[in-house]
Short mmCIF file of C-alpha atoms in Angstrom, two decimals:
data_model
loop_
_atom_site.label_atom_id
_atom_site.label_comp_id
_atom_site.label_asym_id
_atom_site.label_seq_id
_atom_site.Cartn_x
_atom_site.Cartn_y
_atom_site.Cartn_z
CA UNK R 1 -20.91 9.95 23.27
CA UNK R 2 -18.77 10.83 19.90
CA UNK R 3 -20.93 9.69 17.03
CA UNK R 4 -20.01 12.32 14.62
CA UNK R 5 -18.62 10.51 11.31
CA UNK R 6 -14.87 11.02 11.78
CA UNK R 7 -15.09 8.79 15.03
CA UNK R 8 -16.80 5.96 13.87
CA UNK R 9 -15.36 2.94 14.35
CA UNK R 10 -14.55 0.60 10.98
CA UNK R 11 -15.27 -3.16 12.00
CA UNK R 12 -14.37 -5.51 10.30
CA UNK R 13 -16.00 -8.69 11.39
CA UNK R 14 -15.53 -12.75 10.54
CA UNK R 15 -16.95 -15.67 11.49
CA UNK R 16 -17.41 -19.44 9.89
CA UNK R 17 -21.29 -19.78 10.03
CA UNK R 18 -24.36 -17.97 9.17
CA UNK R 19 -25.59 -18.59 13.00
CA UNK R 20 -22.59 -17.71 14.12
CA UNK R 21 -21.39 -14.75 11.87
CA UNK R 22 -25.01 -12.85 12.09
CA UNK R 23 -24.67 -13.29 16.00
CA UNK R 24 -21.92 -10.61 15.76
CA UNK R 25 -23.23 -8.89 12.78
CA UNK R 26 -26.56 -7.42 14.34
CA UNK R 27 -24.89 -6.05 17.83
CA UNK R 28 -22.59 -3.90 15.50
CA UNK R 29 -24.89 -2.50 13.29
CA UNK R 30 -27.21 -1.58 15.33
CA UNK R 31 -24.63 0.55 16.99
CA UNK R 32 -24.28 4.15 15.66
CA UNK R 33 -20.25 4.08 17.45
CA UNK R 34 -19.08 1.34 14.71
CA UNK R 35 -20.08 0.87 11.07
CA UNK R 36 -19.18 -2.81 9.50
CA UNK R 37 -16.68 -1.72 6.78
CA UNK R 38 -16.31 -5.31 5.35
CA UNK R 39 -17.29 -8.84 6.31
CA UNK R 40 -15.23 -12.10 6.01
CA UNK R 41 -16.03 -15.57 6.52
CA UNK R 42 -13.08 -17.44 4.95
CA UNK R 43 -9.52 -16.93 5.64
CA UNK R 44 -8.12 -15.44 2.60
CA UNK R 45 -11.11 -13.29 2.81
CA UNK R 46 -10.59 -11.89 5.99
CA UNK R 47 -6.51 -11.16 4.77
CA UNK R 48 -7.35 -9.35 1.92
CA UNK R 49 -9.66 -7.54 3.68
CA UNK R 50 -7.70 -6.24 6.14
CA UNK R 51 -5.27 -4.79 3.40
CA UNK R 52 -7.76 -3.01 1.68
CA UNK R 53 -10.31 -1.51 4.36
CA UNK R 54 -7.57 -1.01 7.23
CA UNK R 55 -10.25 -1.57 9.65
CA UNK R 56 -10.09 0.04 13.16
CA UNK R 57 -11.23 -2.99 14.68
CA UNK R 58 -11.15 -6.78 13.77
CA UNK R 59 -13.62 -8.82 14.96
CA UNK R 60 -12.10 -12.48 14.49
CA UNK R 61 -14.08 -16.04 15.37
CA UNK R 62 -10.85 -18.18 15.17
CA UNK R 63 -12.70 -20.91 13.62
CA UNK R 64 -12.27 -19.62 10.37
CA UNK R 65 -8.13 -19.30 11.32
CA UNK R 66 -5.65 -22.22 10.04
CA UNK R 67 -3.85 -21.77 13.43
CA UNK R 68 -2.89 -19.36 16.35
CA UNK R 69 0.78 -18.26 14.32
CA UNK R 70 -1.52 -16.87 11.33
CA UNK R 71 -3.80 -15.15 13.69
CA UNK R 72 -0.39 -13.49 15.08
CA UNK R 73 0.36 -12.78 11.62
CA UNK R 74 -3.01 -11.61 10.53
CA UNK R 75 -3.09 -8.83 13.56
CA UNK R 76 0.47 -7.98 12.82
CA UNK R 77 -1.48 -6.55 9.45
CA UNK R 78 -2.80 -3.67 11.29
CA UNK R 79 0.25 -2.28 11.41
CA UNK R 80 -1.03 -0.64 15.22
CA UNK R 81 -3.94 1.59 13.21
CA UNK R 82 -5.83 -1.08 14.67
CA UNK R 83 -6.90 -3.45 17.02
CA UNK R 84 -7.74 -7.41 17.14
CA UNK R 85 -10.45 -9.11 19.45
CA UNK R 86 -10.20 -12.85 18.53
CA UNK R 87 -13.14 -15.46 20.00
CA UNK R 88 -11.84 -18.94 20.24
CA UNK R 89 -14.34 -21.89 20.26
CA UNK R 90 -14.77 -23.22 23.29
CA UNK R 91 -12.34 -26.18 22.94
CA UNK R 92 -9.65 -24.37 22.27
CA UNK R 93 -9.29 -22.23 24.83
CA UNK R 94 -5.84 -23.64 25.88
CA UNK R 95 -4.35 -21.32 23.32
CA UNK R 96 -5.61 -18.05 24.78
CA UNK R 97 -2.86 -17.43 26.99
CA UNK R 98 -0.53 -18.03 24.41
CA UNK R 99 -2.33 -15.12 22.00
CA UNK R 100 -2.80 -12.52 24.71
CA UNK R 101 1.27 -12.83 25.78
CA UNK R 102 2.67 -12.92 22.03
CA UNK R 103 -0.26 -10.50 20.29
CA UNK R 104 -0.24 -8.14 23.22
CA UNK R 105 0.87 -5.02 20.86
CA UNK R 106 -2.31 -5.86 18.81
CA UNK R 107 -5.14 -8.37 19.80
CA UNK R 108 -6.98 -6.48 22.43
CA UNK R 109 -8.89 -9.81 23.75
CA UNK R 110 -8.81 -12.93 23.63
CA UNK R 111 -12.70 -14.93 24.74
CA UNK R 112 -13.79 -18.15 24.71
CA UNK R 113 -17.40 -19.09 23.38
CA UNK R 114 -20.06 -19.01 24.95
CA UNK R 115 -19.49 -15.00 25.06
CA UNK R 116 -22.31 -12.18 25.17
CA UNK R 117 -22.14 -9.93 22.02
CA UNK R 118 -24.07 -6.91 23.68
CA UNK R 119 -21.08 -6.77 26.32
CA UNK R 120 -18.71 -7.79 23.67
CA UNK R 121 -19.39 -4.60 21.74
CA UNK R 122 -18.48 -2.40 24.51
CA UNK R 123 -15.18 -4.17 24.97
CA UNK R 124 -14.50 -3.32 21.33
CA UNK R 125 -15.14 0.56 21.67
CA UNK R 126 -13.14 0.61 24.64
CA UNK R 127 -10.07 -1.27 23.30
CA UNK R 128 -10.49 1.11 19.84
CA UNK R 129 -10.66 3.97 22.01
CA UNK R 130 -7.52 3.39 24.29
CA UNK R 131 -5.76 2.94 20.72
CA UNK R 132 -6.87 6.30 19.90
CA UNK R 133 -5.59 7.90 23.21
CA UNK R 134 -2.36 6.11 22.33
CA UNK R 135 -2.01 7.46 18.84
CA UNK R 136 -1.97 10.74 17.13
CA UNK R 137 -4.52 10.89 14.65
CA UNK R 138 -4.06 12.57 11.42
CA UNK R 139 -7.93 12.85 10.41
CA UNK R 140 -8.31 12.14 6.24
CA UNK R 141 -9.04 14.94 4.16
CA UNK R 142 -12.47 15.37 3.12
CA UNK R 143 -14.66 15.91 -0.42
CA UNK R 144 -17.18 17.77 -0.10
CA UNK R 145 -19.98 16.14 -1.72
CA UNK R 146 -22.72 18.03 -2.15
CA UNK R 147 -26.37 17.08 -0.55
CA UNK R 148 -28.23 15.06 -2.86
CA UNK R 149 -32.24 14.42 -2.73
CA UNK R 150 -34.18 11.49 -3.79
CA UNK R 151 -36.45 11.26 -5.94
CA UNK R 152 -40.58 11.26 -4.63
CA UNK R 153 -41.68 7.76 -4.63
CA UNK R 154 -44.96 7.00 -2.98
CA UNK R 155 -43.68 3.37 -3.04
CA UNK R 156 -45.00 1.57 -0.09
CA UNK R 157 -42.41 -0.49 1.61
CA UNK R 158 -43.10 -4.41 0.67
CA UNK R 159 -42.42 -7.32 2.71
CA UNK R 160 -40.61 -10.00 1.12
CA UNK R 161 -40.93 -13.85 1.51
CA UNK R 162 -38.30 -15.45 3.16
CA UNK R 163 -36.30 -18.13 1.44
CA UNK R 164 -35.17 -16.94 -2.06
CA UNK R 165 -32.08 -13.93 -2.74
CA UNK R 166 -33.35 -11.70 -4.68
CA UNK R 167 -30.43 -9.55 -5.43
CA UNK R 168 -30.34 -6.36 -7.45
CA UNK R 169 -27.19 -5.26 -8.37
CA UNK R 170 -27.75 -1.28 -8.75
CA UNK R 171 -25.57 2.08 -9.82
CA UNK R 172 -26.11 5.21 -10.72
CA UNK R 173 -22.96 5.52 -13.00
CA UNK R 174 -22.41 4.10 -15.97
CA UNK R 175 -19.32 1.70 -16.91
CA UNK R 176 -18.88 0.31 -13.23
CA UNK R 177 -19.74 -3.50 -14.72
CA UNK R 178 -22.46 -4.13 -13.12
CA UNK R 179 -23.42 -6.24 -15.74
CA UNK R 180 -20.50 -8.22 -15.81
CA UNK R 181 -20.57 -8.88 -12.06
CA UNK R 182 -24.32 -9.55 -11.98
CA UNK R 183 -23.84 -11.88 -14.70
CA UNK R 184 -20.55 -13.73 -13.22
CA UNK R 185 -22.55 -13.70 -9.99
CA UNK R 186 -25.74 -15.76 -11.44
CA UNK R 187 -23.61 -17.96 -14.04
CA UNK R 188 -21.60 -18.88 -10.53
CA UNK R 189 -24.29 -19.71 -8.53
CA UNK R 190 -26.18 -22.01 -10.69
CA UNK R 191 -23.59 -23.52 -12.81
CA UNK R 192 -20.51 -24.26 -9.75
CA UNK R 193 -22.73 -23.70 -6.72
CA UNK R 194 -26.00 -25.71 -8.03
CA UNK R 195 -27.84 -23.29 -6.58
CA UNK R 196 -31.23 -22.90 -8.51
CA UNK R 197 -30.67 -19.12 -10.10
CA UNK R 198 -32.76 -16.55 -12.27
CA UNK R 199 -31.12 -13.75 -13.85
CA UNK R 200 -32.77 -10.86 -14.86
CA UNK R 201 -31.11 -8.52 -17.55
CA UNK R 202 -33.31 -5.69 -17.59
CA UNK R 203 -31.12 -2.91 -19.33
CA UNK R 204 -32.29 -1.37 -22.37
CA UNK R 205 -30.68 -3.69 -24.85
CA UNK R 206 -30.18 -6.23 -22.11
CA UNK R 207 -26.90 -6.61 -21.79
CA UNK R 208 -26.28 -10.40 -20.98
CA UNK R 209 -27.20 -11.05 -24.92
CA UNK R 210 -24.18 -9.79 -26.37
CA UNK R 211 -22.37 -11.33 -23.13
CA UNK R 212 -23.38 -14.94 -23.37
CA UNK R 213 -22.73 -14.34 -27.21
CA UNK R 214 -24.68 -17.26 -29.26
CA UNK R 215 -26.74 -18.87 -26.21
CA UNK R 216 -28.95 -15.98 -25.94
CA UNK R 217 -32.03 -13.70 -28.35
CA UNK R 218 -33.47 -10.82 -28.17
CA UNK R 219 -36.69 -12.28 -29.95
CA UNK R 220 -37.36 -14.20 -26.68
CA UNK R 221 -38.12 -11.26 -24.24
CA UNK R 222 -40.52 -10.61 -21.26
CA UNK R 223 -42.49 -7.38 -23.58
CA UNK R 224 -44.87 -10.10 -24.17
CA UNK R 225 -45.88 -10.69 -20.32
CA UNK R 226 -47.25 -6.68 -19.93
CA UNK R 227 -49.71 -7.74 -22.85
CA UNK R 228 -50.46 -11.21 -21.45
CA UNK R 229 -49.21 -11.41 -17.38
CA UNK R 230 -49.40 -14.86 -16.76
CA UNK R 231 -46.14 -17.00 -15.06
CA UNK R 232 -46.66 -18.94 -18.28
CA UNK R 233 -45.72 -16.25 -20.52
CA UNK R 234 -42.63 -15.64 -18.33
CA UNK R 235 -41.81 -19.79 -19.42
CA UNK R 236 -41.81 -19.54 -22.69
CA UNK R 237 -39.84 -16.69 -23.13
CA UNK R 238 -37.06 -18.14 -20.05
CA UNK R 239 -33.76 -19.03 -21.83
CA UNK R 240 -30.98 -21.03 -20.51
CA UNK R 241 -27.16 -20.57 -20.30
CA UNK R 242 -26.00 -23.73 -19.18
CA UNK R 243 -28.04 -24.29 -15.86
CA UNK R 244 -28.76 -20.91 -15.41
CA UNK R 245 -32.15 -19.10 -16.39
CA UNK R 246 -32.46 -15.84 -17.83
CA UNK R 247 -35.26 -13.74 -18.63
CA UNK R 248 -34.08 -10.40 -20.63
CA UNK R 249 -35.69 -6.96 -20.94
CA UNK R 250 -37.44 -5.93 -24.32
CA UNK R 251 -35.19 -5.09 -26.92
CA UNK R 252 -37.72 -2.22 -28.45
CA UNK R 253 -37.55 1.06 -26.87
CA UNK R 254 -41.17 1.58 -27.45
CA UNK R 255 -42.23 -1.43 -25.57
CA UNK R 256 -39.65 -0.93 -23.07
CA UNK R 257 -40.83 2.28 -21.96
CA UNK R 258 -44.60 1.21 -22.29
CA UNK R 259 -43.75 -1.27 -19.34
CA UNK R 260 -42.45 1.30 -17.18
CA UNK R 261 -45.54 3.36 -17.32
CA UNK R 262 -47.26 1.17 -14.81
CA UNK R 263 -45.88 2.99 -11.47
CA UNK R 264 -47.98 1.01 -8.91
CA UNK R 265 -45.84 -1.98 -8.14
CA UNK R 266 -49.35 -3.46 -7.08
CA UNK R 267 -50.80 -3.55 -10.39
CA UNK R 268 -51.23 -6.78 -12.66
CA UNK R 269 -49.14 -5.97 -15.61
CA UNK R 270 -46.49 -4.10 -13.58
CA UNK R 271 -42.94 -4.79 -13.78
CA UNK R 272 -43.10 -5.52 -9.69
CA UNK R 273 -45.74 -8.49 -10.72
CA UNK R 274 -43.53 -9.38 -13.50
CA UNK R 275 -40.83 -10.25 -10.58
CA UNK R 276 -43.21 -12.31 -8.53
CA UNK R 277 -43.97 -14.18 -11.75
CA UNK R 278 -40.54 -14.97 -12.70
CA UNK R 279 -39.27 -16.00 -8.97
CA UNK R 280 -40.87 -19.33 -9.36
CA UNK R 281 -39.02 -22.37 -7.36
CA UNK R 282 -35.43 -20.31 -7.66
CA UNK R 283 -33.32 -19.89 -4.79
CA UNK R 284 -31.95 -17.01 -6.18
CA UNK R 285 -32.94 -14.12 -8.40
CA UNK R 286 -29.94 -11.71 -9.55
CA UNK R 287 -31.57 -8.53 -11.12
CA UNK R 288 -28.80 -6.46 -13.30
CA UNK R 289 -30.58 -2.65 -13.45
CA UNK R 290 -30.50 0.12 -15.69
CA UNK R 291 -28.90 3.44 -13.55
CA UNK R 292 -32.03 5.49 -14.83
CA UNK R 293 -34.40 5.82 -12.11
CA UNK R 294 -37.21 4.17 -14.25
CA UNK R 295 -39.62 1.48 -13.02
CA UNK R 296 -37.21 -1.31 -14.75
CA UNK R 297 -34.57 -0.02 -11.51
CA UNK R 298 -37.44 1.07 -8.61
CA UNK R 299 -39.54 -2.04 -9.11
CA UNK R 300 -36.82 -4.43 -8.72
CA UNK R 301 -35.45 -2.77 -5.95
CA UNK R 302 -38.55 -2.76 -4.10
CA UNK R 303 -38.71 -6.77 -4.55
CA UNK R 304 -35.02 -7.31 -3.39
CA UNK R 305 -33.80 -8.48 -0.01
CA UNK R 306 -30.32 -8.09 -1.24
CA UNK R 307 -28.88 -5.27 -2.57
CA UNK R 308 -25.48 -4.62 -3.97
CA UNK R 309 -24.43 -1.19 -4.87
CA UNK R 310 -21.62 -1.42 -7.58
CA UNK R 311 -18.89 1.55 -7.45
CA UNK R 312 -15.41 2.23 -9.11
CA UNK R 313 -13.25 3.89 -6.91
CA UNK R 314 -13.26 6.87 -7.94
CA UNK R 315 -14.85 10.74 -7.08
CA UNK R 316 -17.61 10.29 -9.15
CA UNK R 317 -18.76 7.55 -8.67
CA UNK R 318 -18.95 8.45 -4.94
CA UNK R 319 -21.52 10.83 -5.68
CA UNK R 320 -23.54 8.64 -7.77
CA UNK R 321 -23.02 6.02 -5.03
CA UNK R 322 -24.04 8.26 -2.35
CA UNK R 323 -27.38 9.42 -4.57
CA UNK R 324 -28.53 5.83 -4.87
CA UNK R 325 -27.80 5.20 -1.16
CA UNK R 326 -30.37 7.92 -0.43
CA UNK R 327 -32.93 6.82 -3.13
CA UNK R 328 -32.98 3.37 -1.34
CA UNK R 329 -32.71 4.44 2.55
CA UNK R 330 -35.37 7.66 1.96
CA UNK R 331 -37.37 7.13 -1.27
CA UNK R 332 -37.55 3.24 -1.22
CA UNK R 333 -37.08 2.44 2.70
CA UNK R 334 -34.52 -0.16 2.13
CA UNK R 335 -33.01 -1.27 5.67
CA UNK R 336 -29.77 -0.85 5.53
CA UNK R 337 -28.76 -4.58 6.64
CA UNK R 338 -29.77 -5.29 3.07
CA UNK R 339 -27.40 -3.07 1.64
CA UNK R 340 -23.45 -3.98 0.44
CA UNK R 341 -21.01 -2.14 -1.47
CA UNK R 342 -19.10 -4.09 -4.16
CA UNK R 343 -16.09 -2.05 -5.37
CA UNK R 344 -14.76 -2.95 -8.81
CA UNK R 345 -12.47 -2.05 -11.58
CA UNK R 346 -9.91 -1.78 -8.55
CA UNK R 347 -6.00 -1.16 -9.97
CA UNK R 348 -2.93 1.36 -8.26
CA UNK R 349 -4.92 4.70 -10.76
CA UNK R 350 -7.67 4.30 -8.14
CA UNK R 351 -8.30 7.73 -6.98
CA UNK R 352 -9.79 6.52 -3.84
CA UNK R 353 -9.40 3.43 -1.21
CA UNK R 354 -12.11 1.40 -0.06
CA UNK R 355 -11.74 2.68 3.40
CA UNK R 356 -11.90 6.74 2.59
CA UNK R 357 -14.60 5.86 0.19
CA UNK R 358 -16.77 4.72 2.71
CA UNK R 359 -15.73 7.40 5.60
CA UNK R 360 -17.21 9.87 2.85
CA UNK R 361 -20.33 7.91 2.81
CA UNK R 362 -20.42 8.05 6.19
CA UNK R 363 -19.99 11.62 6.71
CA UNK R 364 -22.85 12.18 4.26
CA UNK R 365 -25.32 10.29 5.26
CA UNK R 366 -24.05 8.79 9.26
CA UNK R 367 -23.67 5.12 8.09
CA UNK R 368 -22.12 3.04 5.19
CA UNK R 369 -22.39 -0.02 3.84
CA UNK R 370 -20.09 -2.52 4.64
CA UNK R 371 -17.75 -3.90 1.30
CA UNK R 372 -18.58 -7.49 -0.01
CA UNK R 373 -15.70 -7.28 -2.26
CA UNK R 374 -13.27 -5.37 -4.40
CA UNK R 375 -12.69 -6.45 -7.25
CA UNK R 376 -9.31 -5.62 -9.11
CA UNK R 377 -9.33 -5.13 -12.88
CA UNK R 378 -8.42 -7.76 -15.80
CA UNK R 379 -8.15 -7.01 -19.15
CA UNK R 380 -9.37 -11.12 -19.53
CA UNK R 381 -12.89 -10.26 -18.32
CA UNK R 382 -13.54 -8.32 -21.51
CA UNK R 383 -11.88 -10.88 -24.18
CA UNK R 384 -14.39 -13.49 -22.19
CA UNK R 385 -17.19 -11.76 -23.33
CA UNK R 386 -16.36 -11.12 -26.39
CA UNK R 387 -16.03 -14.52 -27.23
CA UNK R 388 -19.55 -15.03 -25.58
CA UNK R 389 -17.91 -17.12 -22.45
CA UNK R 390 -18.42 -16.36 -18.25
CA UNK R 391 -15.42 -14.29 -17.61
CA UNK R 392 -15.11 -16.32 -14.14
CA UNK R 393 -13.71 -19.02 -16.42
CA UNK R 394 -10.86 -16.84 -17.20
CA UNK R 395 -10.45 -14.48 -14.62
CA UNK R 396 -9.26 -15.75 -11.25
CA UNK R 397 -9.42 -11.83 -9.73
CA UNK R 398 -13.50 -11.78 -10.48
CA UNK R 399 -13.66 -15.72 -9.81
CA UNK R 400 -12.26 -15.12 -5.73
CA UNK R 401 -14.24 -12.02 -6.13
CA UNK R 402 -17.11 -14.09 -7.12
CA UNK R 403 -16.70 -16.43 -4.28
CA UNK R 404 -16.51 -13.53 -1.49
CA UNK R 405 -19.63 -12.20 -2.75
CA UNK R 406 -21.27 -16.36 -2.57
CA UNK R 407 -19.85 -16.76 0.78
CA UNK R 408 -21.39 -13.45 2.15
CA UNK R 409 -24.50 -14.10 0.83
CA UNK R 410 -25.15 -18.34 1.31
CA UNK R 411 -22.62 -18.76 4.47
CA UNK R 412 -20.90 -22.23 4.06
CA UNK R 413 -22.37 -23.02 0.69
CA UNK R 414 -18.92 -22.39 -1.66
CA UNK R 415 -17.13 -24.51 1.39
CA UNK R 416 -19.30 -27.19 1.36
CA UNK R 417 -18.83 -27.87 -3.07
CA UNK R 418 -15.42 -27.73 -1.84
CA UNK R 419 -14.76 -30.22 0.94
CA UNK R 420 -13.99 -33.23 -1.10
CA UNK R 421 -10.67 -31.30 -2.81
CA UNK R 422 -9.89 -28.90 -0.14
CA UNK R 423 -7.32 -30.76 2.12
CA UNK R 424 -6.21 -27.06 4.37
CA UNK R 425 -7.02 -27.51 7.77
CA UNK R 426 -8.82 -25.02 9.79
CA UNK R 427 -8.80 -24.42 13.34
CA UNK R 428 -10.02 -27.48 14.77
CA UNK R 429 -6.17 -27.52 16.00
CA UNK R 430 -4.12 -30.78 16.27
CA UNK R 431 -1.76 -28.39 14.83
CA UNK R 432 -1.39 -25.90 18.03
CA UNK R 433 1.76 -26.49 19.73
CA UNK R 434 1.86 -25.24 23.06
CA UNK R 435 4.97 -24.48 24.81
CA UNK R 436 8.10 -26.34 23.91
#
């Protein structure tokens, strides 16, 4: 069997339900053909996606499809670098014929539910592999980035409870906006979503002060807590934006450092413990790090189940992205199904795609993350802050952006706030006309 990194298979997979969308997830990650190069589980998702990853494969449960022309349409996309395998729910199975006859050149299966995934998987290598027999491959130049070691840890790898995101949102490079999206991310959930949400700034100044300009202090910080660590500390220093909780880093540099000097995440009076503190009753914890490998970025990262590695597109930042890939698969012992990319400050200067970006990954280290989103750039992200307001309000590319990222990580949950206004039909299909 070909494993070697050049072979891989990009998947890019879609589905309309958590149950339903982690049924197909698991068999192709587990996998070491394929390597899930972005995830979709709405239908302008899953056409943007296919522009900017130009997946291999497509993985498509047609629930998520408005109707069997756009699924035509959608596979037409591929442009025959790649192939489609669409699942129709069961009750719709009337309109396989019709795909497999008109979407011969690029659906390579059509299935009705109930299906088996294991099998499923080796239908998809097969029908990626007779593409490649068909087509003369022009393999993508390659960097050569150099090998890059982690950093000795001694961390112990920590279970974590089951039932609140905690999501760290993590680079080594500076200027990616990790900030801003960690920010947009939290002010999102809690404020549109009503999704009970923490943030944690915990850069050195934090930056969601200047950010949320005039709802925010310094003054009220979590230094106190590594003098007195008590969850009651943590509540009287919590400030609000809107809905949304926040809890900010120390402003002192002094004091700052002084809290990273407890290494042993098991400690009282460790940043780790500060975490477990804070969670509380919230559904969701978004942690924007610092990229210095202190115990403000290892501790949090520990206590994630979520992790979002933020990356321009650009050489650079492939290298830093690739270093903090290995500090959280070696040094941290991360699983890798907890692990997404998030590409932003997208635009045409982009040195790389999203698609070489991660083949590079994945001839460095045999796997890469799949992309949650890519986020293009807008000049109104950065007058929203400056005039202390959520740049979601005025930016409609990191709003969508915004939503991907919701509807990858709560399936459903930014469909169902939108149910009463959304009128769009989705495949439940009196629409399908068959024949005449």
């Amino acid at each position: 069997m070909d494993t070697t990194p050049e072979r891989r298979i990009a998947v890019l997979i879609s589905g309309p339900s958590e149950s339903s969308f982690y049924d197909m997830l698991a068999p192709f990650t587990r996998d070491p053909r394929f390597y899930v190069c972005a995830q979709a589980s709405t239908w302008e998702e899953l056409l943007k996606k296919i522009q900017s990853t130009t997946p291999d494969l497509v993985m498509l449960q047609a629930a998520i499809a408005p109707g069997p022309e756009e699924i035509l349409q959608a596979m037409a996309m591929l442009n025959g670098k790649g192939v489609g395998i669409v699942i129709l729910p069961g009750a719709y199975g009337r309109v396989k014929g019709m795909l497999e006859s008109r979407g011969a050149s690029t659906i390579a299966g059509v299935y009705v539910e109930p299906i088996v995934w294991a099998e499923m998987v080796e239908i998809a290598y097969s029908a990626v592999m007779t593409l490649r027999a068909r087509t003369i491959a022009v393999a993508p130049a390659q960097y050569s980035v150099p090998a890059i070691g982690s950093f000795a840890s001694g961390m112990p790898a920590t279970a974590v409870a089951a039932g609140t995101k905690r999501i760290a949102l993590v680079s080594n490079a500076g200027g990616v906006g990790r900030s801003t999206l960690a920010e947009a991310l939290a002010y999102e959930l809690a404020n549109r979503l009503s999704v009970k949400t923490l943030l944690m700034s915990l850069g050195m100044p934090a930056a969601a002060v200047p950010h949320f300009r005039g709802k925010l202090r310094f003054p009220s910080n979590v230094g106190e807590y590594f003098r007195r660590p008590t969850p009651a500390v943590l509540e009287g220093v919590m400030q609000r934006v809107e809905q949304l909780d926040v809890l900010i880093a120390p402003p002192d540099s002094a004091e700052y450092e002084m809290a990273a000097n407890q290494a042993d995440p098991r400690s009282a009076g460790s940043i780790y413990s500060m975490l477990q503190d804070a969670e509380g009753q919230h559904a969701a914890v978004v942690m924007d790090l610092p990229p210095s490998e202190t115990q403000w970025m290892t501790h949090p990262l520990l206590f994630a189940n979520t992790i979002l590695v933020v990356s321009r597109l650009q050489t650079d930042d492939l290298i830093a992205t690739v270093h903090t890939l290995n500090v959280l698969l070696n040094a941290l012992r991360k699983s890798r199904d907890s692990i997404w990319l998030v590409f932003n400050q997208v635009s045409d200067r982009s040195t790389l795609t999203p698609r070489s970006f991660q083949e590079e990954i994945a001839g460095e280290l045999s796997w890469a993350p799949p992309m949650l989103a890519a986020i293009e750039s807008d000049p109104a992200i950065l007058q929203a802050q400056e005039q202390g307001v959520s740049p979601t309000l005025r930016s409609d590319k990191l709003m969508n952006s915004v939503r991907e990222i919701a509807n990858a990580l709560y399936p459903g949950l930014w469909a169902k706030t939108q149910e009463e206004t959304s009128t769009r039909a989705v495949l439940r299909l009196p629409r399908i006309r068959l024949g005449g």
